[in-house]
XYZ file of C-alpha atoms in Angstrom:
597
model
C -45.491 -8.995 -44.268
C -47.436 -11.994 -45.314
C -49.709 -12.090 -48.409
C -52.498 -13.107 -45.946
C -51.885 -10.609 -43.493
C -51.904 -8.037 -46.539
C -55.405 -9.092 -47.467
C -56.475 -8.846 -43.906
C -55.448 -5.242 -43.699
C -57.562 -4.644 -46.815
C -60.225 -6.309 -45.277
C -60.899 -4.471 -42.184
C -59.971 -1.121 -43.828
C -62.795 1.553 -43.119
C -63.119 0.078 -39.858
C -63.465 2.444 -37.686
C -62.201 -0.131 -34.718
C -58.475 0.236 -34.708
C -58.294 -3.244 -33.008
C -59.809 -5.393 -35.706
C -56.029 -6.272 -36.573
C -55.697 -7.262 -33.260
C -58.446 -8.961 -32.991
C -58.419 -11.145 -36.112
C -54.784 -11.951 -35.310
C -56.038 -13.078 -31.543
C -58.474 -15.086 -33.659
C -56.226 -16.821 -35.689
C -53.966 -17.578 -32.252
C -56.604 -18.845 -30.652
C -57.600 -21.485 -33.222
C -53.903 -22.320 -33.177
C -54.036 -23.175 -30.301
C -56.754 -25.800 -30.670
C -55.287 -27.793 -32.802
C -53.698 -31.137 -31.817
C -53.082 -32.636 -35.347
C -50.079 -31.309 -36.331
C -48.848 -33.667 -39.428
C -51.742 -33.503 -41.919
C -51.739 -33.201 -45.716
C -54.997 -31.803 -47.397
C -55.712 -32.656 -50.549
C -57.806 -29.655 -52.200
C -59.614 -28.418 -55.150
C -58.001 -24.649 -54.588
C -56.991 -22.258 -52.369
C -58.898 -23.302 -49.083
C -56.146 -25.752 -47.923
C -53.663 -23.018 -48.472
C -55.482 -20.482 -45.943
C -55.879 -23.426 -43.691
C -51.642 -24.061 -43.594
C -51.468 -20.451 -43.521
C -53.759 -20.040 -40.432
C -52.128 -22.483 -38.783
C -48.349 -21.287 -39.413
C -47.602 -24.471 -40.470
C -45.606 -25.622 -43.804
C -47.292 -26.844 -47.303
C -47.415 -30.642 -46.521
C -49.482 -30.937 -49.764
C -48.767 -29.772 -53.664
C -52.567 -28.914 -53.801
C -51.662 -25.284 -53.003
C -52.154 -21.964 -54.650
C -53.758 -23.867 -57.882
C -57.057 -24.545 -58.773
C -58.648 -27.431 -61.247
C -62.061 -28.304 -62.278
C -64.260 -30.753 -59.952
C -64.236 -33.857 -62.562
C -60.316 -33.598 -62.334
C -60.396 -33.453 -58.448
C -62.400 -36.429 -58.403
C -59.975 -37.972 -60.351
C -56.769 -36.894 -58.439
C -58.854 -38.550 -55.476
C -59.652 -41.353 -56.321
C -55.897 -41.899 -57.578
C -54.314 -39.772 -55.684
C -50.874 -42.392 -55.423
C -51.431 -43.347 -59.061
C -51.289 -39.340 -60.564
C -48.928 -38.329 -57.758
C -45.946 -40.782 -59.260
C -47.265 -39.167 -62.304
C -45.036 -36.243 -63.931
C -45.832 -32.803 -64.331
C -45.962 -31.149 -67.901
C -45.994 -28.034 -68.953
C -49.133 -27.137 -71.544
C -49.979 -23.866 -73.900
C -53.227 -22.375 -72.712
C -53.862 -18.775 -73.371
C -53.678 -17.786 -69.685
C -52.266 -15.040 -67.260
C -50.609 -18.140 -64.980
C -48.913 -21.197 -65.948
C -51.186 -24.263 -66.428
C -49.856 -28.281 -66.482
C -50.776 -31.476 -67.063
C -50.604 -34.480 -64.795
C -51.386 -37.570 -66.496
C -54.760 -36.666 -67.645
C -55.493 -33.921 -65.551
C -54.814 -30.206 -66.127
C -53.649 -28.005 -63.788
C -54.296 -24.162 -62.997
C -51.019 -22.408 -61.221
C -52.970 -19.040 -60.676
C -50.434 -18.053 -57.596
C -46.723 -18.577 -60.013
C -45.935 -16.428 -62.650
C -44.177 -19.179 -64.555
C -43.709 -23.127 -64.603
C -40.587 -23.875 -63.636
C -41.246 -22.238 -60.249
C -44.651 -23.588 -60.099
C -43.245 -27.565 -60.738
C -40.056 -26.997 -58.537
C -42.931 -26.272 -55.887
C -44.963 -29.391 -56.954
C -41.859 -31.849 -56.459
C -40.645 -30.133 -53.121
C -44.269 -30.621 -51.623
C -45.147 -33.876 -52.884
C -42.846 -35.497 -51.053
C -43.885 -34.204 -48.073
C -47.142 -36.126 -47.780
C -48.355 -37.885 -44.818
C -50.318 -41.087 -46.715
C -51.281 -41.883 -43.081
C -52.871 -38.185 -42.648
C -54.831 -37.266 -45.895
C -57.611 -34.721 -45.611
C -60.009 -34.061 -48.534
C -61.443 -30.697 -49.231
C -63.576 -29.747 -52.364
C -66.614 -27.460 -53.204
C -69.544 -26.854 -55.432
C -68.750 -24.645 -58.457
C -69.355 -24.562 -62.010
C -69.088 -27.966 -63.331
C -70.122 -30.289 -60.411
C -73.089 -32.574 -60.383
C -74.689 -35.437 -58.418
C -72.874 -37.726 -59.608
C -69.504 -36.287 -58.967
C -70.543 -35.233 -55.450
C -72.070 -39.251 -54.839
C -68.321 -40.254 -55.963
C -66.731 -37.744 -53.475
C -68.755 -39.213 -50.644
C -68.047 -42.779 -51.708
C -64.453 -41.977 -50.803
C -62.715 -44.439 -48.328
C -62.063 -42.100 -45.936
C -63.094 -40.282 -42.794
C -61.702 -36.694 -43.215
C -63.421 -35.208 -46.411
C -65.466 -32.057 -46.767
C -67.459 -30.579 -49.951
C -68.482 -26.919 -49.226
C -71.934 -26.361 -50.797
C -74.150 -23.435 -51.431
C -76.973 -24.710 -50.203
C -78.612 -28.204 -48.082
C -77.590 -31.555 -49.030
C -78.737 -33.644 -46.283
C -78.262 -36.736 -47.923
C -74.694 -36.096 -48.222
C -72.618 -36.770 -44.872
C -69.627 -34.872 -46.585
C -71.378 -31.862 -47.479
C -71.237 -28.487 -44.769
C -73.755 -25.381 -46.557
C -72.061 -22.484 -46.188
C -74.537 -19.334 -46.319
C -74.118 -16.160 -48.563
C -74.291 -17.736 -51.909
C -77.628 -18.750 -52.521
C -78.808 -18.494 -55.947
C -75.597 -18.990 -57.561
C -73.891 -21.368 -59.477
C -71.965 -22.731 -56.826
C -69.865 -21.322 -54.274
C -67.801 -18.264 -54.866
C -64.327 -16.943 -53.066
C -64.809 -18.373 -49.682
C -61.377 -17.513 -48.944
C -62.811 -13.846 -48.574
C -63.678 -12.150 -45.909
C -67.188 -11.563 -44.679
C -68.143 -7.666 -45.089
C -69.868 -7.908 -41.458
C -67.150 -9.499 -39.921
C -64.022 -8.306 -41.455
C -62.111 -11.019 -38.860
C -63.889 -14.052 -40.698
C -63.868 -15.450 -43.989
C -66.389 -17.768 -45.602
C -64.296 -20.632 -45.134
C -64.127 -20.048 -41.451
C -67.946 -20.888 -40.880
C -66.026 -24.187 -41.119
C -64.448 -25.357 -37.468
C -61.673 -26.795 -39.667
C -59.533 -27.277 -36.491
C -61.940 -29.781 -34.954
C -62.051 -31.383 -38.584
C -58.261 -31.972 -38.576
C -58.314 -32.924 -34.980
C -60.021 -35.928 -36.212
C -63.669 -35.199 -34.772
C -65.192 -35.296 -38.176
C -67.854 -32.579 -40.159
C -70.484 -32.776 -37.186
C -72.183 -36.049 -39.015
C -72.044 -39.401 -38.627
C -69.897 -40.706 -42.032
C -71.574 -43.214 -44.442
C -71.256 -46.445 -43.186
C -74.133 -48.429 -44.394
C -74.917 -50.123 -47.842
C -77.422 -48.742 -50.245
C -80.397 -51.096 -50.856
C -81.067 -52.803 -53.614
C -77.813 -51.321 -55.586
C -75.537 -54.253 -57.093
C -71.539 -53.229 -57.005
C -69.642 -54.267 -60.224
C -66.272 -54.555 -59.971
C -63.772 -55.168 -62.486
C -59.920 -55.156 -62.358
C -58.008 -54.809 -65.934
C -54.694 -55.099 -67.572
C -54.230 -53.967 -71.328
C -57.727 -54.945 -72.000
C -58.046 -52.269 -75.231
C -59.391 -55.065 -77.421
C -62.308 -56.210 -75.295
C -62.800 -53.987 -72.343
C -65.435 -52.467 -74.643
C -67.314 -55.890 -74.753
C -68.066 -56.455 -71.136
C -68.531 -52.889 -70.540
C -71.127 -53.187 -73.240
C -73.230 -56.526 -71.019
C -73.142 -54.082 -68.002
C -74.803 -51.652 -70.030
C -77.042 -53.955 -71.562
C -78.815 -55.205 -67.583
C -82.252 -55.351 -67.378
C -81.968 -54.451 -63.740
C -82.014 -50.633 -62.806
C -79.674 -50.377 -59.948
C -75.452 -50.802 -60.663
C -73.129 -48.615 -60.137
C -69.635 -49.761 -61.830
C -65.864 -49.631 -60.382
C -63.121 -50.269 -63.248
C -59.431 -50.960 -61.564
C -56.385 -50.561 -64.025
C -53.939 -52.651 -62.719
C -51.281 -50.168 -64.579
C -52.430 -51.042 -68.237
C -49.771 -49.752 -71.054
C -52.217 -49.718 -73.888
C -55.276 -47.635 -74.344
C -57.262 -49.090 -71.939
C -58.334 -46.244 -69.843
C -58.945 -44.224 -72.998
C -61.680 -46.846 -73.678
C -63.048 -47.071 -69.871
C -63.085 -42.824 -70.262
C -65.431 -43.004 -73.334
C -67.901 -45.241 -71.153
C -68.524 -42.021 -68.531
C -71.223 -40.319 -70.576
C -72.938 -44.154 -71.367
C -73.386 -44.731 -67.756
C -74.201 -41.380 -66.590
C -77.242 -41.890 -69.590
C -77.961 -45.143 -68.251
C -78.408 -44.106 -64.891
C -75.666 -46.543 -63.277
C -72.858 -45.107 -61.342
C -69.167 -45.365 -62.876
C -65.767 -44.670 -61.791
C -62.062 -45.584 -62.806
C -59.530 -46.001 -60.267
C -55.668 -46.408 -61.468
C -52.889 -48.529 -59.973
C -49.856 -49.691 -60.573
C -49.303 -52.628 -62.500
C -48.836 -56.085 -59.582
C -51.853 -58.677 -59.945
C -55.405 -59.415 -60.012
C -55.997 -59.349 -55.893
C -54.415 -56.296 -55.331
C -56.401 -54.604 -58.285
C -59.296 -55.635 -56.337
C -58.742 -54.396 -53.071
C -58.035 -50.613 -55.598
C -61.773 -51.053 -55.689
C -63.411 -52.803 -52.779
C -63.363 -49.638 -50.114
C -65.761 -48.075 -53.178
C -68.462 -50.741 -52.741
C -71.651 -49.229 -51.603
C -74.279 -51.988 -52.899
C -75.678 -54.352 -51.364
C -74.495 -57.185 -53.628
C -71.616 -57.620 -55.031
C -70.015 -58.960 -58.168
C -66.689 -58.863 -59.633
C -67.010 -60.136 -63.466
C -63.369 -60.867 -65.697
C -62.649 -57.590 -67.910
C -62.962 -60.165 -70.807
C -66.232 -61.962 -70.211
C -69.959 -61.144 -70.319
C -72.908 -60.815 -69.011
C -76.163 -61.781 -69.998
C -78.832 -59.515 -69.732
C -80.616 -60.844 -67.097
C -77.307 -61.892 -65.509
C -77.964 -59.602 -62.630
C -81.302 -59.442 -62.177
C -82.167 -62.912 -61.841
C -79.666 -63.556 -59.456
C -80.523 -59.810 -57.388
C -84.354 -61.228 -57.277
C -82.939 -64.372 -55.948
C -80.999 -62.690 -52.758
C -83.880 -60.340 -52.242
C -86.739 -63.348 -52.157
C -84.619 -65.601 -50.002
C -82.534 -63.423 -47.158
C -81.369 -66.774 -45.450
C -78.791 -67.350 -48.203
C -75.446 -65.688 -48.436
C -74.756 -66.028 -52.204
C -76.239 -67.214 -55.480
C -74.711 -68.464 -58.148
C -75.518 -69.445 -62.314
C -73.948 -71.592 -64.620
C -72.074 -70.592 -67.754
C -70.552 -70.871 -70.967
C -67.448 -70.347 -73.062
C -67.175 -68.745 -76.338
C -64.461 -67.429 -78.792
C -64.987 -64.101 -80.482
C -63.844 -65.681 -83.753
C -65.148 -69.097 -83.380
C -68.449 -68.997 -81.540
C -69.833 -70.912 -78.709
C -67.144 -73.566 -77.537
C -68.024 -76.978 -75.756
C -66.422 -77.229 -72.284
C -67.796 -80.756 -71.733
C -64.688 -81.650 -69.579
C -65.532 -78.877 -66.912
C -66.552 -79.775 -63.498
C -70.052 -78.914 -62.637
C -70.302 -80.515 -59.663
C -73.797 -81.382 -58.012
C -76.559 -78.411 -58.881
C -77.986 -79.159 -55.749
C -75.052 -78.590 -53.358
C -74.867 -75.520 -51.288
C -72.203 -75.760 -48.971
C -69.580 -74.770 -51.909
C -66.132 -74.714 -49.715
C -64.576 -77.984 -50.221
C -65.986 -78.364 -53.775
C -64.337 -74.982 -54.884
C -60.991 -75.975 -52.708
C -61.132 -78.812 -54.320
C -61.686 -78.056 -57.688
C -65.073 -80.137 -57.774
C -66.639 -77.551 -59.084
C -66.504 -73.956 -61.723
C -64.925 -71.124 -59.983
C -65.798 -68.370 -62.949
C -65.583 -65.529 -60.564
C -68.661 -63.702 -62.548
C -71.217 -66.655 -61.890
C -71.310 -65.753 -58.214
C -73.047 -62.727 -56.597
C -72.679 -62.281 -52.799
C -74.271 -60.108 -50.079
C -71.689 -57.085 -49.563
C -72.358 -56.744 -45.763
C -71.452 -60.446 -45.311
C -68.885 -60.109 -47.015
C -67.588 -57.497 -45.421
C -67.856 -58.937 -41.729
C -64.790 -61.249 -43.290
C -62.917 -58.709 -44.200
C -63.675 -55.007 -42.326
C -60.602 -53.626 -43.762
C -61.867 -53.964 -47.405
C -58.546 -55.737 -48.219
C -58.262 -59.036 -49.366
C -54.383 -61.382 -49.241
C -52.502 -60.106 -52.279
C -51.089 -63.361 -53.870
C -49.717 -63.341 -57.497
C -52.247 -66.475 -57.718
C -55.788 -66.256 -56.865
C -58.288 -63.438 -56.299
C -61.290 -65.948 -56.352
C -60.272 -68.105 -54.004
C -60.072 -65.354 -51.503
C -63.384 -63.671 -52.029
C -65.163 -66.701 -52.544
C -63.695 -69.671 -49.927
C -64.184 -67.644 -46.546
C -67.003 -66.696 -47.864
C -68.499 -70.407 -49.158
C -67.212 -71.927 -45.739
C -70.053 -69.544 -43.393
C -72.662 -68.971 -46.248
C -74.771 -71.461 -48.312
C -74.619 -70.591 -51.718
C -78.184 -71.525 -54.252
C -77.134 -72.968 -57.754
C -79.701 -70.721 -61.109
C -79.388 -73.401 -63.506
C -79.236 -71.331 -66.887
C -75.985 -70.218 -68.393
C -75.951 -66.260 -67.492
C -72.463 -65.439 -67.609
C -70.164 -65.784 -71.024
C -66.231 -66.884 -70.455
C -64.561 -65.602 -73.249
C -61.435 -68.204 -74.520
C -58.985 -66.170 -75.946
C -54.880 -66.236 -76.108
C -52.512 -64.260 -74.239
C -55.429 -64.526 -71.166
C -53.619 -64.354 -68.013
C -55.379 -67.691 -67.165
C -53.979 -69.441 -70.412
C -50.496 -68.216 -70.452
C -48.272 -70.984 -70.578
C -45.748 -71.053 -67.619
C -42.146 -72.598 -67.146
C -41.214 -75.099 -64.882
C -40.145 -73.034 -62.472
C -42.943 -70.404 -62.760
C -45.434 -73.114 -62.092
C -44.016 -74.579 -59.219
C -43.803 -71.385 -57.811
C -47.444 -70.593 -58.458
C -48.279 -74.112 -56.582
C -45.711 -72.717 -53.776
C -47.971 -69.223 -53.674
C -51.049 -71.695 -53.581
C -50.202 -73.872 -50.640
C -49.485 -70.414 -48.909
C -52.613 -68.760 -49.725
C -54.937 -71.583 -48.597
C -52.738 -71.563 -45.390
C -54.148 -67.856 -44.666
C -57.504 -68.828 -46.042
C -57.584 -71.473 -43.419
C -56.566 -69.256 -41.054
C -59.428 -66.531 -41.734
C -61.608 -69.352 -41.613
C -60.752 -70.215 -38.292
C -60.135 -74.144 -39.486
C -58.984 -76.008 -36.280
C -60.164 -79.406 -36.606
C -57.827 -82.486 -37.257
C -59.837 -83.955 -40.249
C -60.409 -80.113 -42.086
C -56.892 -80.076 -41.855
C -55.815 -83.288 -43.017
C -58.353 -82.371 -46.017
C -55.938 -79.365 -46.604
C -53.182 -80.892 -46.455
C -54.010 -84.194 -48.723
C -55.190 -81.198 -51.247
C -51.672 -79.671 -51.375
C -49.821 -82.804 -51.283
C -51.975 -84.156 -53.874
C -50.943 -81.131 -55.700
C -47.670 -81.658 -55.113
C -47.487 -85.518 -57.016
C -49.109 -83.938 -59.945
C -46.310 -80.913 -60.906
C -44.242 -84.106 -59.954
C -45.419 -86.788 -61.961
C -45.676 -84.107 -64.801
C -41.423 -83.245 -64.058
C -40.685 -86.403 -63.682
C -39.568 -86.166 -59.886
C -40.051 -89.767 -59.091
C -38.428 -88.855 -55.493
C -40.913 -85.990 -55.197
C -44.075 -88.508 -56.990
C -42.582 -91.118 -54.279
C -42.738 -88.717 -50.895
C -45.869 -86.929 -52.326
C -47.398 -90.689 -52.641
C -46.207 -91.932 -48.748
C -48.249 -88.631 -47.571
C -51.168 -89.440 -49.042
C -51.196 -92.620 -47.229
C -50.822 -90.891 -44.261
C -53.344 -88.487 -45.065
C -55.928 -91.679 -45.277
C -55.876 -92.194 -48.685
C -56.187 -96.032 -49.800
C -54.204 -97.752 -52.056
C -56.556 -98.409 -54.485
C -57.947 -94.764 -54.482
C -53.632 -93.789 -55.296
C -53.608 -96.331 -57.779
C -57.144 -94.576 -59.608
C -55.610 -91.183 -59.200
C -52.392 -91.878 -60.422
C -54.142 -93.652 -63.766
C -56.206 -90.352 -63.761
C -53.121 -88.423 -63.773
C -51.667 -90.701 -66.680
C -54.392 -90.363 -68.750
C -54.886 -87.018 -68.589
C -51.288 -86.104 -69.342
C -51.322 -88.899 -72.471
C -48.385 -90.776 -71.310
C -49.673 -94.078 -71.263
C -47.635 -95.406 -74.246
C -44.371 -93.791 -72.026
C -45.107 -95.530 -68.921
C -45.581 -98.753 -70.712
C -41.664 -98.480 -72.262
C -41.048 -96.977 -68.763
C -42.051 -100.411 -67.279
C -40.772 -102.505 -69.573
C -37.379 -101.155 -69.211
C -37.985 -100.898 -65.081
C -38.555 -104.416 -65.140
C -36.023 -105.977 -67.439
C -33.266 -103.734 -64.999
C -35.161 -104.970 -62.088
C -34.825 -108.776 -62.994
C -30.993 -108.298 -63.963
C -30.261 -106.711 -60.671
C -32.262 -109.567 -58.759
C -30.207 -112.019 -61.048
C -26.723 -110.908 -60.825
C -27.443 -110.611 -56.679
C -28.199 -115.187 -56.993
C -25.334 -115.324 -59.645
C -22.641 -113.525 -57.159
C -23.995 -115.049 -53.821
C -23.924 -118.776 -55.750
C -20.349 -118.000 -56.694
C -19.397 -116.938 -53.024
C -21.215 -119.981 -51.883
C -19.070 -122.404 -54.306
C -15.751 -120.594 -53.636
C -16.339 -120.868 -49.996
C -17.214 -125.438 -50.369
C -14.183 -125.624 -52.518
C -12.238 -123.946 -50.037
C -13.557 -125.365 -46.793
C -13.680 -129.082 -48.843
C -10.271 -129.889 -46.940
C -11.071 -129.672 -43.866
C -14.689 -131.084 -44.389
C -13.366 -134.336 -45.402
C -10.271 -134.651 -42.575
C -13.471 -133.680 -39.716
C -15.736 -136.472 -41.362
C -12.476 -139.031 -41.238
C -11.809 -138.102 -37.695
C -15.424 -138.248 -36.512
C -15.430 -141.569 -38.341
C -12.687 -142.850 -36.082
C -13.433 -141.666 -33.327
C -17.189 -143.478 -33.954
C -15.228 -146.769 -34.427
C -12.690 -146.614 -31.260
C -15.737 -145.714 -29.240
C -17.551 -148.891 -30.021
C -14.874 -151.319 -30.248
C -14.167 -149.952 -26.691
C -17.788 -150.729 -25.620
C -17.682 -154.177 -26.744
C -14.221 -154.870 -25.197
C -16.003 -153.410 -21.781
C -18.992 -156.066 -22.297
């Protein structure tokens, strides 16, 4: 006999109805029958997944049963739930009737095993049973949870997620009151059964068969973006030594309304140590803050960890390394709120070394203030790209990409959230320096590459703007001649800088082709020169080029004038024996003629 079938006979015991058995049995059949979802792995806080598998005669296709943790930890194992399930399982001393683990950062409570071993052999076997296609969340108010934690739980990118609650949260489209524990601290055993209806438990106020069959928790699910709220978000990789500083700028805002997403891109160091001692800073501050954990790949793909989280209605997505000023979000906020007709806004900036100071960046490319059709200018590299200047309207943003997933390219990240973006929306220009670029070495940015590495990155380029163009929806002959004189004009500069003349030579025939004039090649190509300070090189280069150049064209005259030579002397013969006989043969003809007269 069953554990749960044990605890239903002490349930209905005293009832005078011999059929209650019966009847509770029937009643589990009958939602059995139901159900239509059949492959589904629910992620819970306790025990109320486990009575759900149970119920349903089906096997554990989740580790998240017969344990318990606290709500913080839930909302970690959430919001990370890949990240902490690659994690391993520990074993910890807590003075406690069960065994209790660790995973990662999170401790567990096995209240169901009597020791560890059984209770991780159990962990393994069911982990990798998970359907990542078919993930259903289930969590509940006890001891421990707040607003904030239940805001987070809401704000997950998903469908199928339920918070039991003790009482009305109408504001919450995740949250389904369950009666009998009013006046408490939270919820208590819902996995108990009812004393007036020994065939029920709490948890079965719940139609958790129509939940799994995909027909949701009776509401409509969040779908819209909050007003007024700005979205930070912020992807980092071992950023120990000056995480803390830009954390610091978001906490420093004059402007009320940010809520904060931090993506580890699989940092090694102590970086998520420092992001966890931010929690209680934000939560004073008012501003909303979560963590979400990856593994280690690039920039773009830490960004799409945290773009299904955005509920603003601007966005942002500042460097882990830079600043921002005070009034950084503000000012550009009031901007977007005062004029809805445009898509984005924009400031200027300024670089600075924490050791050195302020640093002057005369040589960067401003572009014209005034501009506000930014697409070719970014393409281009007319203009900054410093991916915290901009600020753009999340819902517009969104109709680019529904999925909340931009292309994940080793090389890029702004260029994808800011080029499909610049080519439908006009973007306005704050002329005041509200965003600090911090200059430091071993920056991702300023890592020098190989050869090979950077003609790869130009190679993951040329690809990217490819999709780009293709999101877009760029069909027109001279956009894509634009393109392709960008990449090809790419192309002569790794090139020239090799030393490929072939390359330099092909790279220089498509530019013509592309429309490019000769005397606009021959400015570009000086350009080029002078920025890589190789005049004095290309001057011996000449010299040498043309001193082989007038050999070659010399020994060509000095072996055709000996061919021509050898061939006179040898032909000289019979030259002078043809002029003798045409001679004659001029004489017999006229001494003939004059005989004839």
């Amino acid at each position: 006999m069953s554990g749960d079938e044990e605890r239903g006979k002490q349930a209905i015991r005293g009832n005078d109805d011999p059929s209650s058995m019966e009847e509770w049995k029937a009643y589990k059949q009958q939602k059995r029958s139901r159900l239509k979802n059949t492959d589904f792995s629910i992620i819970s806080l306790n025990c109320c997944g486990t009575i759900i598998y149970r119920d349903m005669e089906m096997p554990y296709l989740s580790p998240t049963n017969n344990l318990s943790m606290s709500v913080s930890d839930y909302m970690k194992l959430a919001e990370n739930l890949r990240w902490y399930m690659a994690q391993e399982l520990t074993e910890v001393e807590a003075d406690a009737p069960y065994p209790v683990g660790m995973l990662g950062d999170i401790k567990i409570y096995f209240v169901h095993y009597k020791t560890f071993e059984d209770a991780k052999e159990k962990w393994e076997r069911r982990r990798e049973r998970i359907n990542w296609d078919n993930l259903f969340f289930m969590t509940m108010e006890k001891a421990g949870n707040t607003r904030e934690l239940m805001e987070r739980f809401e704000q997950l990118p998903c469908r199928n997620k339920v918070i039991f609650t003790n009482r009305e949260y109408p504001e919450f489209s995740a949250a389904f009151y369950i009666k009998g524990f009013e006046g408490q601290d939270g919820l208590g055993d819902i996995t108990a059964f009812r004393s007036r209806s020994p065939i029920r438990r709490y948890e079965d106020d719940f139609d958790y068969v129509a939940f799994l069959n995909g027909e949701g928790n009776c509401k409509e699910p969040w779908s819209g973006f909050v007003k007024d709220r700005v979205t930070v978000i912020t992807p980092v990789y071992n950023g120990e030594s000056h995480l803390a500083f830009m954390l610091d700028s978001v906490l420093g805002q004059t402007y009320p309304h940010i809520e904060m997403t931090l993506i580890d891109d699989g940092s090694t160091d102590r970086t998520v140590e420092v992001a966890e001692s931010y929690r209680d800073k934000f939560r004073a501050k008012g501003y909303g803050y979560r963590i979400i954990r990856g593994f280690h790949k690039n920039a773009s793909a830490a960004v799409n960890g945290g773009l299904p989280y955005v509920t603003g209605e601007f966005l942002i997505w500042p460097d882990s390394d830079d600043i921002l000023e005070p009034e950084s979000v503000e000012k550009r906020a009031a901007f977007l709120k005062a004029h809805p007709t445009y898509g984005a806004v924009r400031s200027q900036s300024y670089y600075f070394d924490r050791d050195k100071g302020m640093l002057d960046k005369s040589d960067e490319k401003i572009g014209d203030p005034d501009r506000e059709e930014l697409f070719w200018d970014i393409l281009e590299f007319k203009t900054y790209v410093c991916c915290g200047c901009y600020m753009v309207r999340s819902e517009e943003f969104f109709k680019i990409y529904p999925e909340r997933r931009i292309p994940e390219y080793p090389v890029g990240q702004n260029f994808q959230m800011l080029l499909p973006f610049m080519y439908r929306h006009r973007c306005f220009t704050i002329r005041e320096p509200l965003y600090g670029v911090c200059v430091r070495e071993g920056s991702h940015s300023r890592t020098p590459l190989g050869r090979e590495e950077e003609e790869q990155k130009y190679r993951d380029y040329e690809s990217l703007v490819d999709e780009i163009a293709g999101i877009c929806g760029i069909r027109d002959k001279a956009s894509k001649r634009r393109i392709l004189c960008w990449k090809v004009k790419r192309r002569y500069e790794i090139a020239w800088k090799y030393g490929e003349r072939k390359q330099m030579a092909k790279a220089l025939f498509h530019l013509c082709l592309c429309g490019r004039s000769g005397l606009k090649l021959f400015g570009e190509r000086v350009r080029i020169l002078w920025k890589h300070n190789r005049i004095a090189g290309v001057k011996t280069w000449l010299y040498w080029r043309f001193r082989i150049g007038t050999a070659k064209v010399l020994g060509v005259c000095i072996r055709g004038w000996k061919k021509t030579a050898g061939w006179c002397v040898r032909k000289g013969g019979w030259v002078y024996w043809r002029v003798r006989i045409w001679r004659a043969n001029r004489r017999r003809k006229g001494k003939k003629e004059s005989e004839d007269n």
